[in-house]
């Protein structure tokens, strides 16, 4: 699987540049006054007015007269109200930044606090947004490398299972057949049971190898691979219906692998944890891309935290700039929805994939 590092096509850098320009404008004083100067100017104005009144004809009697008390208390109230308003509006961007920092999730990228407020606040928010962009890019790069190594290891293990363990079990099965032909009548039943156990183990090895390395995806394309996956998960207790339209836009090999792995993980979660008897696998075109839907009628997620399976799906989705949502299905059950954008530069026709043959 290829390594995809820029998962948002350069848009964060443009956003950061705009934010930096905003912050610089604020620090230069051409558009915004800093929080320090706002509070200082308000307090200075109050003190200047108070000093002017004391140096002028206004005096304070002892004891203070009612009219003088009203003037003093009114001035104090205005000064306090002005300070409260300046601090209230000046700290609102910091409160938004605090909420954004508390809810930040690198597996759900794109959410950023708006750069606003005084120059110091705007600079702080800009720095935070820049740091978050860098963290998301580094996480995407690391996840891409890890998943690429994981796919390579899957291929190696699948090849060894098929070439080494599979051939060994095939040889054992043939040897057992020769033993069964020469065995006495009272031992043939035991040898037959050994043959069946060996044959079941060989089938299980082949099934594991197919799940580790989806050869049908490379040889026949995504639509056939998803149909095969639905048939594989259809067991006595679970029925998986599939609907894959034929007019899908072409996807890159990385995107096809992400779609296949998300569908595989979604059906695995359904079979193991959902207690469902029906599941649905859909792949259809949507404006600007394609959408995968894995739906079941099981017990749903409830209040349980997301496990390693869903986290792995989110990391895979980030590699190709896709959006993954896991939410309750209509009625009951769970919907796993993956939406992958398709760009003209990354398109690859399904026909060219089939003519290339297996890689």
XYZ file of C-alpha atoms in Angstrom:
359
model
C 0.000 0.000 0.000
C 1.350 3.380 -0.891
C 2.152 6.001 1.704
C -0.117 9.026 1.627
C 1.151 11.889 3.713
C -0.840 14.966 2.673
C -4.351 13.917 3.518
C -6.024 17.292 3.055
C -4.474 18.497 -0.231
C -2.685 21.489 1.197
C -5.739 23.228 2.594
C -4.434 23.429 6.182
C -1.382 25.363 5.023
C -3.610 27.910 3.310
C -5.705 28.217 6.477
C -2.579 28.671 8.590
C -1.220 31.353 6.250
C -4.494 33.249 6.513
C -4.477 32.952 10.275
C -0.898 34.189 10.495
C -1.809 37.201 8.373
C -4.705 37.907 10.716
C -2.468 37.693 13.769
C 0.190 39.924 12.223
C -2.438 42.516 11.389
C -3.606 42.408 15.000
C -0.093 42.805 16.386
C 0.570 45.705 14.014
C -2.429 47.581 15.395
C -3.896 48.275 11.951
C -7.083 46.301 12.598
C -7.258 45.249 16.261
C -6.129 46.637 19.575
C -4.467 44.254 21.978
C -6.200 43.188 25.179
C -3.533 44.950 27.236
C -4.146 48.318 25.588
C -7.908 47.924 25.803
C -7.850 47.405 29.583
C -5.098 49.982 30.118
C -6.914 52.635 28.070
C -10.172 52.110 29.925
C -8.526 52.293 33.354
C -6.431 55.294 32.302
C -9.543 57.105 31.101
C -11.249 56.503 34.440
C -8.249 57.737 36.417
C -7.823 60.820 34.209
C -11.472 61.761 34.635
C -11.228 61.242 38.414
C -8.081 63.401 38.612
C -9.649 66.134 36.493
C -12.644 66.254 38.776
C -10.458 66.493 41.875
C -8.342 69.333 40.375
C -11.435 71.168 39.230
C -14.154 72.895 41.165
C -15.701 69.568 42.221
C -15.130 68.754 45.889
C -16.159 65.990 48.265
C -17.707 67.091 51.519
C -17.236 65.505 54.889
C -19.578 63.810 55.484
C -20.301 62.981 51.814
C -23.468 64.521 50.492
C -26.066 62.412 48.735
C -25.447 64.010 45.321
C -21.689 63.507 45.599
C -22.158 59.863 46.570
C -24.354 59.295 43.525
C -21.676 60.790 41.235
C -18.883 58.707 42.778
C -20.846 55.475 42.772
C -21.988 56.109 39.196
C -18.406 56.634 38.048
C -17.300 53.477 39.848
C -20.144 51.492 38.266
C -19.249 52.736 34.790
C -15.575 51.853 35.312
C -16.428 48.360 36.543
C -18.910 47.796 33.708
C -16.352 48.903 31.134
C -13.742 46.555 32.559
C -16.232 43.691 32.600
C -17.196 44.257 28.955
C -13.593 44.481 27.780
C -12.615 41.315 29.632
C -15.807 39.502 28.596
C -15.379 40.056 24.881
C -11.594 39.748 25.044
C -11.701 36.321 26.709
C -14.422 34.766 24.512
C -11.867 33.559 21.893
C -9.820 31.980 24.710
C -12.918 30.126 25.916
C -13.503 28.810 22.385
C -9.875 27.729 22.245
C -10.262 25.928 25.594
C -13.297 23.978 24.289
C -11.486 23.142 21.067
C -8.436 21.850 22.949
C -10.617 19.743 25.257
C -12.448 18.084 22.345
C -9.574 17.770 19.846
C -9.294 14.318 18.242
C -6.613 13.536 15.668
C -8.820 10.766 14.248
C -11.455 13.385 13.367
C -9.359 16.091 11.663
C -10.436 19.412 10.251
C -12.050 21.070 13.287
C -10.264 24.308 14.184
C -11.132 27.243 16.465
C -11.739 30.499 14.606
C -8.842 32.947 14.773
C -10.386 36.027 16.399
C -9.997 38.448 19.261
C -7.089 40.659 20.312
C -3.649 40.199 18.810
C -2.338 38.040 21.670
C -5.361 35.738 21.524
C -5.242 35.547 17.726
C -1.566 34.626 17.883
C -2.228 31.910 20.458
C -5.070 30.391 18.416
C -2.909 30.537 15.284
C -0.091 28.723 17.058
C -2.504 26.045 18.291
C -3.979 25.538 14.801
C -0.492 25.247 13.318
C 0.500 22.704 15.968
C -2.668 20.679 15.329
C -2.033 20.672 11.567
C 1.496 19.425 12.159
C 0.339 16.722 14.580
C -2.327 15.500 12.157
C 0.156 15.404 9.283
C 2.719 13.525 11.388
C 0.086 11.074 12.619
C -1.101 10.473 9.068
C 2.464 9.864 7.909
C 3.187 7.483 10.768
C -0.099 5.639 10.332
C 0.532 5.293 6.603
C 3.939 3.752 7.212
C 2.602 1.435 9.906
C -0.331 0.260 7.804
C 1.901 -0.158 4.757
C 4.202 -2.377 6.816
C 1.142 -4.206 8.141
C -0.099 -4.945 4.625
C 3.348 -6.177 3.604
C 3.425 -8.458 6.650
C -0.065 -9.719 5.838
C 1.081 -10.627 2.331
C 4.161 -12.394 3.664
C 2.192 -14.419 6.224
C -0.489 -15.295 3.659
C 2.160 -16.456 1.197
C 3.881 -18.605 3.822
C 0.566 -20.095 4.949
C -0.286 -20.967 1.368
C 3.133 -22.125 0.207
C 4.445 -23.779 3.362
C 1.647 -24.842 5.702
C -0.866 -25.388 2.909
C 1.467 -27.622 0.905
C 2.480 -29.541 4.023
C -1.147 -30.261 4.904
C -1.841 -31.248 1.298
C 1.034 -33.730 1.456
C -0.287 -35.074 4.779
C -3.740 -35.471 3.239
C -2.330 -37.458 0.308
C -0.286 -39.627 2.663
C -3.373 -40.320 4.776
C -5.220 -41.391 1.650
C -2.509 -43.919 0.833
C -2.583 -45.160 4.445
C -6.375 -45.477 4.287
C -6.145 -47.601 1.144
C -3.807 -50.085 2.903
C -5.203 -49.874 6.444
C -7.179 -52.729 7.982
C -10.936 -52.392 8.110
C -11.005 -51.599 11.834
C -8.601 -48.629 11.372
C -10.143 -47.039 8.291
C -12.697 -45.073 10.289
C -9.968 -43.511 12.433
C -7.875 -42.698 9.365
C -10.955 -41.201 7.713
C -11.493 -38.935 10.702
C -7.858 -37.840 10.501
C -8.390 -37.091 6.803
C -11.443 -34.939 7.547
C -9.624 -33.048 10.299
C -6.670 -32.419 7.987
C -8.980 -31.307 5.178
C -10.807 -28.918 7.554
C -7.480 -27.487 8.719
C -6.385 -27.001 5.114
C -9.624 -25.163 4.292
C -9.171 -22.954 7.370
C -5.590 -22.139 6.348
C -6.779 -21.145 2.886
C -9.567 -19.014 4.356
C -7.133 -17.191 6.657
C -4.728 -16.634 3.757
C -7.521 -15.155 1.635
C -8.487 -12.757 4.416
C -4.890 -11.725 4.983
C -4.205 -11.094 1.309
C -7.280 -10.220 -0.784
C -6.089 -11.664 -4.088
C -9.538 -11.225 -5.631
C -9.169 -7.475 -5.073
C -5.977 -7.350 -7.093
C -7.161 -9.730 -9.809
C -10.864 -8.945 -10.311
C -11.373 -5.511 -8.780
C -13.202 -3.964 -5.867
C -16.771 -4.922 -6.821
C -15.957 -8.623 -7.097
C -13.922 -8.498 -3.880
C -16.838 -7.016 -1.936
C -19.259 -9.603 -3.321
C -16.845 -12.352 -2.320
C -16.500 -10.793 1.135
C -20.275 -10.743 1.598
C -20.499 -14.397 0.594
C -17.677 -15.303 2.983
C -19.456 -13.749 5.977
C -22.817 -15.283 5.111
C -23.071 -18.144 7.605
C -25.890 -20.088 9.183
C -26.588 -17.312 11.679
C -25.843 -14.238 9.539
C -27.088 -13.243 6.090
C -25.121 -10.518 4.306
C -26.794 -8.824 1.345
C -24.624 -6.832 -1.029
C -25.420 -4.079 -3.485
C -22.494 -2.783 -5.529
C -23.416 -0.565 -8.463
C -21.588 -0.938 -11.738
C -21.097 2.753 -12.518
C -18.562 3.490 -9.795
C -15.867 6.093 -10.424
C -12.379 4.639 -10.558
C -10.381 4.662 -7.340
C -6.679 4.495 -6.624
C -5.307 1.137 -5.391
C -4.853 2.661 -1.929
C -8.495 3.786 -1.811
C -9.733 0.382 -2.990
C -7.733 -1.339 -0.263
C -9.133 1.046 2.364
C -12.704 0.333 1.192
C -12.086 -3.417 1.316
C -10.452 -3.367 4.771
C -13.174 -1.137 6.262
C -15.870 -3.433 4.846
C -13.994 -6.469 6.190
C -13.601 -4.951 9.659
C -17.212 -3.790 9.735
C -18.525 -7.258 8.885
C -16.112 -8.821 11.373
C -17.493 -6.604 14.148
C -21.024 -7.513 13.076
C -20.309 -11.244 13.147
C -18.465 -11.162 16.494
C -20.168 -8.507 18.598
C -23.451 -7.283 17.117
C -25.622 -10.399 17.675
C -27.211 -9.647 14.289
C -28.848 -12.022 11.842
C -28.880 -9.621 8.863
C -26.263 -7.291 7.446
C -26.032 -5.135 4.352
C -23.022 -4.106 2.279
C -23.459 -1.219 -0.152
C -21.061 0.660 -2.391
C -22.468 3.475 -4.499
C -21.313 6.683 -6.180
C -22.030 9.995 -4.475
C -21.255 13.554 -5.594
C -17.483 13.892 -5.534
C -16.666 10.299 -4.631
C -18.008 6.940 -3.484
C -19.700 5.784 -0.291
C -19.449 2.448 1.481
C -22.170 1.432 3.926
C -22.044 -1.559 6.270
C -25.346 -1.868 8.147
C -26.575 -4.521 10.574
C -29.648 -5.085 12.723
C -27.738 -5.996 15.861
C -27.603 -4.562 19.346
C -25.738 -1.386 18.342
C -22.809 0.351 19.998
C -24.624 1.621 23.065
C -22.357 3.489 25.459
C -19.337 1.256 24.902
C -16.146 3.101 23.899
C -14.712 2.583 20.442
C -12.415 -0.399 20.257
C -9.290 -1.125 18.251
C -11.325 -2.178 15.211
C -13.092 1.173 14.797
C -9.890 3.055 15.587
C -8.118 1.097 12.859
C -10.885 1.963 10.394
C -10.553 5.646 11.216
C -6.789 5.535 10.699
C -7.223 3.845 7.340
C -9.798 6.443 6.300
C -7.353 9.254 7.102
C -4.795 7.804 4.688
C -6.956 8.627 1.664
C -8.693 11.713 3.042
C -11.966 9.841 3.614
C -14.662 10.515 6.210
C -15.764 7.643 8.458
C -18.866 7.748 10.641
C -20.125 5.057 13.019
C -23.676 5.742 14.184
C -26.924 3.964 15.062
C -28.815 2.524 12.107
C -32.481 3.383 11.485
C -34.527 1.233 13.819
C -31.746 -0.777 15.439
C -28.203 -1.829 14.695
C -25.154 0.096 13.527
C -24.197 1.993 10.385
C -20.549 2.180 9.338
C -20.314 4.765 6.564
C -17.142 5.547 4.624
C -17.086 8.361 2.068
C -13.995 8.603 -0.140
C -13.392 11.645 -2.367
C -12.366 11.015 -5.974
C -10.127 13.467 -7.806
C -9.396 13.510 -11.513
C -5.665 13.118 -10.990
C -6.028 9.914 -8.988
C -8.520 8.093 -11.206
C -7.715 4.703 -12.600
C -10.085 2.776 -14.817
C -11.361 -0.619 -13.746
C -10.594 -1.988 -17.188
C -6.916 -1.115 -16.923
C -6.766 -2.931 -13.576
C -8.126 -6.129 -15.099
C -5.804 -5.988 -18.116
C -2.768 -5.577 -15.886
C -3.444 -8.865 -14.128
C -2.250 -9.797 -10.688
C 0.702 -7.968 -9.248
